[in-house]
Tab-separated table of C-alpha atoms and ligand atoms in Angstrom:
chain	number	residue	atom	x	y	z
A	8	UNK	CA	15.724	5.765	-2.649
A	9	UNK	CA	13.762	6.642	0.467
A	10	UNK	CA	14.306	3.109	1.696
A	11	UNK	CA	18.039	3.648	1.287
A	12	UNK	CA	17.715	6.814	3.345
A	13	UNK	CA	15.923	4.704	5.970
A	14	UNK	CA	18.774	2.215	5.902
A	15	UNK	CA	21.321	5.020	6.209
A	16	UNK	CA	19.416	6.410	9.207
A	17	UNK	CA	19.436	2.961	10.767
A	18	UNK	CA	23.186	2.595	10.289
A	19	UNK	CA	23.868	6.052	11.740
A	20	UNK	CA	21.617	5.246	14.699
A	21	UNK	CA	23.565	2.043	15.278
A	22	UNK	CA	26.867	3.921	15.121
A	23	UNK	CA	25.581	6.331	17.738
A	24	UNK	CA	24.309	3.378	19.768
A	25	UNK	CA	27.582	1.509	19.706
A	26	UNK	CA	29.643	4.612	20.292
A	27	UNK	CA	31.270	4.599	16.849
A	28	UNK	CA	29.888	8.087	16.591
A	29	UNK	CA	30.457	9.787	19.919
A	30	UNK	CA	27.639	12.101	20.894
A	31	UNK	CA	28.319	12.501	24.598
A	32	UNK	CA	25.186	13.092	26.634
A	33	UNK	CA	23.126	13.649	23.492
A	34	UNK	CA	23.232	9.953	22.584
A	35	UNK	CA	19.554	9.382	23.294
A	36	UNK	CA	18.443	12.420	21.330
A	37	UNK	CA	20.463	11.377	18.289
A	38	UNK	CA	19.190	7.826	18.490
A	39	UNK	CA	15.579	8.937	18.619
A	40	UNK	CA	16.117	11.326	15.701
A	41	UNK	CA	17.722	8.432	13.802
A	42	UNK	CA	14.800	6.109	14.506
A	43	UNK	CA	12.246	8.729	13.489
A	44	UNK	CA	14.094	9.571	10.244
A	45	UNK	CA	14.355	5.837	9.567
A	46	UNK	CA	10.606	5.365	10.064
A	47	UNK	CA	9.595	8.408	8.026
A	48	UNK	CA	11.841	7.375	5.134
A	49	UNK	CA	10.540	3.793	5.120
A	50	UNK	CA	6.894	4.867	5.351
A	51	UNK	CA	7.217	7.521	2.631
A	52	UNK	CA	9.072	5.085	0.371
A	53	UNK	CA	6.386	2.450	0.870
A	54	UNK	CA	3.552	4.835	0.053
A	55	UNK	CA	5.269	5.773	-3.213
A	56	UNK	CA	5.826	2.098	-3.907
A	57	UNK	CA	2.158	1.225	-3.328
A	58	UNK	CA	1.085	4.127	-5.494
A	59	UNK	CA	3.366	2.962	-8.310
A	60	UNK	CA	1.840	-0.508	-8.052
A	61	UNK	CA	-1.654	0.909	-8.554
A	62	UNK	CA	-0.512	2.670	-11.719
A	63	UNK	CA	1.383	-0.292	-13.095
A	64	UNK	CA	0.409	-3.453	-11.214
A	65	UNK	CA	2.447	-6.637	-11.216
A	66	UNK	CA	1.141	-9.921	-12.612
A	67	UNK	CA	-0.216	-12.394	-10.067
A	68	UNK	CA	0.728	-15.402	-12.187
A	69	UNK	CA	3.435	-16.135	-9.640
A	70	UNK	CA	1.816	-15.690	-6.201
A	71	UNK	CA	5.044	-15.601	-4.223
A	72	UNK	CA	6.647	-13.060	-6.501
A	73	UNK	CA	3.433	-11.034	-6.498
A	74	UNK	CA	3.369	-10.962	-2.689
A	75	UNK	CA	7.041	-10.060	-2.365
A	76	UNK	CA	6.808	-7.389	-5.039
A	77	UNK	CA	3.779	-5.711	-3.447
A	78	UNK	CA	5.280	-5.917	0.005
A	79	UNK	CA	8.782	-4.766	-0.788
A	80	UNK	CA	7.968	-1.916	1.586
A	81	UNK	CA	7.386	-4.382	4.403
A	82	UNK	CA	10.702	-6.042	3.592
A	83	UNK	CA	12.383	-2.616	3.632
A	84	UNK	CA	10.800	-1.941	7.024
A	85	UNK	CA	12.151	-5.244	8.347
A	86	UNK	CA	15.637	-4.565	6.978
A	87	UNK	CA	15.585	-1.014	8.341
A	88	UNK	CA	14.427	-1.953	11.838
A	89	UNK	CA	15.086	-5.503	12.925
A	90	UNK	CA	18.906	-5.263	13.117
A	91	UNK	CA	18.523	-2.063	15.097
A	92	UNK	CA	15.969	-3.617	17.467
A	93	UNK	CA	18.224	-6.600	18.086
A	94	UNK	CA	21.223	-4.385	18.804
A	95	UNK	CA	19.256	-2.124	21.120
A	96	UNK	CA	17.872	-5.114	23.040
A	97	UNK	CA	21.215	-6.828	23.352
A	98	UNK	CA	23.351	-3.764	24.033
A	99	UNK	CA	24.835	-3.932	27.516
A	100	UNK	CA	26.554	-0.540	27.528
A	101	UNK	CA	23.380	1.508	27.467
A	102	UNK	CA	22.031	2.707	30.758
A	103	UNK	CA	18.628	1.335	31.660
A	104	UNK	CA	16.667	4.493	30.982
A	105	UNK	CA	18.192	5.057	27.532
A	106	UNK	CA	17.695	1.425	26.649
A	107	UNK	CA	14.034	1.407	27.720
A	108	UNK	CA	13.192	4.605	25.874
A	109	UNK	CA	15.136	3.618	22.753
A	110	UNK	CA	13.458	0.177	22.731
A	111	UNK	CA	9.969	1.599	23.069
A	112	UNK	CA	10.531	4.241	20.394
A	113	UNK	CA	12.104	1.699	18.035
A	114	UNK	CA	9.362	-0.911	18.535
A	115	UNK	CA	6.598	1.639	17.998
A	116	UNK	CA	8.352	3.076	14.922
A	117	UNK	CA	8.919	-0.449	13.584
A	118	UNK	CA	5.249	-1.387	14.009
A	119	UNK	CA	4.000	1.811	12.386
A	120	UNK	CA	6.452	1.442	9.498
A	121	UNK	CA	5.582	-2.238	9.061
A	122	UNK	CA	1.812	-1.819	9.101
A	123	UNK	CA	1.839	1.209	6.833
A	124	UNK	CA	4.220	-0.501	4.401
A	125	UNK	CA	2.105	-3.617	4.054
A	126	UNK	CA	-0.191	-3.599	1.050
A	127	UNK	CA	-3.546	-4.728	2.434
A	128	UNK	CA	-5.261	-4.527	-0.898
A	129	UNK	CA	-2.800	-5.410	-3.646
A	130	UNK	CA	-3.864	-5.056	-7.237
A	131	UNK	CA	-2.631	-7.288	-10.018
A	132	UNK	CA	-2.176	-6.708	-13.720
A	133	UNK	CA	-4.985	-9.249	-14.175
A	134	UNK	CA	-7.332	-7.311	-11.844
A	135	UNK	CA	-6.694	-4.137	-13.789
A	136	UNK	CA	-7.244	-5.818	-17.168
A	137	UNK	CA	-10.488	-7.417	-15.922
A	138	UNK	CA	-11.711	-4.094	-14.526
A	139	UNK	CA	-10.909	-2.297	-17.775
A	140	UNK	CA	-12.760	-4.918	-19.771
A	141	UNK	CA	-15.870	-4.785	-17.590
A	142	UNK	CA	-15.914	-0.987	-17.697
A	143	UNK	CA	-15.370	-0.922	-21.454
A	144	UNK	CA	-18.292	-3.304	-21.993
A	145	UNK	CA	-20.752	-1.550	-19.683
A	146	UNK	CA	-19.935	2.151	-19.802
A	147	UNK	CA	-17.442	2.527	-22.604
A	148	UNK	CA	-14.667	2.793	-20.022
A	149	UNK	CA	-15.838	5.526	-17.659
A	150	UNK	CA	-16.105	4.763	-13.966
A	151	UNK	CA	-17.145	6.820	-10.940
A	152	UNK	CA	-15.948	7.189	-7.375
A	153	UNK	CA	-16.398	9.430	-4.374
A	154	UNK	CA	-14.288	11.142	-1.748
A	155	UNK	CA	-14.179	8.133	0.588
A	156	UNK	CA	-14.004	4.369	0.286
A	157	UNK	CA	-12.215	1.889	-1.906
A	158	UNK	CA	-14.895	1.215	-4.473
A	159	UNK	CA	-15.551	2.526	-7.904
A	160	UNK	CA	-18.866	2.440	-9.757
A	161	UNK	CA	-20.074	1.818	-13.274
A	162	UNK	CA	-23.306	3.693	-12.767
A	163	UNK	CA	-23.046	7.425	-11.896
A	164	UNK	CA	-26.531	7.144	-10.386
A	165	UNK	CA	-25.696	4.076	-8.310
A	166	UNK	CA	-27.798	4.092	-5.121
A	167	UNK	CA	-24.684	3.858	-2.943
A	168	UNK	CA	-23.214	7.131	-4.228
A	169	UNK	CA	-26.416	9.073	-4.799
A	170	UNK	CA	-25.970	11.023	-1.562
A	171	UNK	CA	-22.310	11.858	-2.098
A	172	UNK	CA	-21.580	15.546	-2.547
A	173	UNK	CA	-18.831	14.943	-5.093
A	174	UNK	CA	-18.676	12.151	-7.615
A	175	UNK	CA	-15.464	11.875	-9.583
A	176	UNK	CA	-15.329	10.220	-12.963
A	177	UNK	CA	-12.514	8.919	-15.078
A	178	UNK	CA	-10.948	5.855	-16.601
A	179	UNK	CA	-10.318	2.645	-14.680
A	180	UNK	CA	-6.636	3.609	-14.601
A	181	UNK	CA	-7.517	6.858	-12.901
A	182	UNK	CA	-9.792	5.112	-10.420
A	183	UNK	CA	-6.990	2.681	-9.527
A	184	UNK	CA	-4.580	5.565	-9.192
A	185	UNK	CA	-7.052	7.154	-6.794
A	186	UNK	CA	-6.929	3.874	-4.845
A	187	UNK	CA	-10.453	2.893	-5.859
A	188	UNK	CA	-9.684	-0.645	-6.890
A	189	UNK	CA	-12.833	-2.533	-5.996
A	190	UNK	CA	-15.964	-2.650	-8.110
A	191	UNK	CA	-19.128	-1.726	-6.194
A	192	UNK	CA	-21.302	-4.818	-5.623
A	193	UNK	CA	-24.495	-3.066	-6.680
A	194	UNK	CA	-22.928	-1.933	-9.931
A	195	UNK	CA	-21.364	-5.345	-10.465
A	196	UNK	CA	-24.717	-7.086	-10.099
A	197	UNK	CA	-26.306	-4.638	-12.519
A	198	UNK	CA	-23.503	-5.141	-15.029
A	199	UNK	CA	-23.926	-8.919	-14.781
A	200	UNK	CA	-27.650	-8.653	-15.465
A	201	UNK	CA	-26.998	-6.364	-18.442
A	202	UNK	CA	-24.363	-8.793	-19.653
A	203	UNK	CA	-26.771	-11.742	-19.403
A	204	UNK	CA	-29.496	-9.810	-21.184
A	205	UNK	CA	-27.064	-8.946	-23.967
A	206	UNK	CA	-26.118	-12.606	-24.264
A	207	UNK	CA	-29.781	-13.625	-24.301
A	208	UNK	CA	-30.392	-11.085	-27.073
A	209	UNK	CA	-27.509	-12.487	-29.077
A	210	UNK	CA	-28.893	-15.990	-28.585
A	211	UNK	CA	-32.341	-14.849	-29.659
A	212	UNK	CA	-31.039	-13.127	-32.769
A	213	UNK	CA	-28.929	-16.116	-33.752
A	214	UNK	CA	-31.994	-18.313	-33.358
A	215	UNK	CA	-33.914	-15.839	-35.485
A	216	UNK	CA	-31.139	-15.857	-38.050
A	217	UNK	CA	-31.107	-19.664	-38.083
A	218	UNK	CA	-34.869	-19.708	-38.597
B	569	ZN	ZN1	-22.179	1.311	-7.416
């Protein structure tokens, strides 16, 4: 919905630009307001989109679909800005000053909207399932994270979070929702060792049982 608002802002800006909506000497002001509303709507929409994809990630079985799905915000940013940029650049009726300012504002807004819409760290259904399984096996499902960073931990006493003032705990779902989607390497290594030990124990007991 916010992306549609962005699109609407773009269209209104273009109507002001082409004179379909006559704004007299306030043309520049209206165009800049239009561009800013466009950018804010696209950025806000993309943040909600990324958040929704942490809560309920898409499957990465189809890589192309996975990429497009996660970066729908980037596509929205392109749709909401590129036509406008082209029309501003190619418009011959604008005076030089208006054109320069409008171009700069639009390019900057487009870049900000594009970068902030791109999902740099997409999470897949498979990632989430794997994370839940690992957590369930090692801690019974509870994970830990702190105020900053992108990692979550299996061990509340992990050396990397020992000095953090606040340590949050919750399920893997909650950690992902909090944008902590990466397992801490220290905790991962520890979990692997524990896993191997458990396997070794099972092997030993099956040998014992066989004997
Ligand atoms: Zn850790």
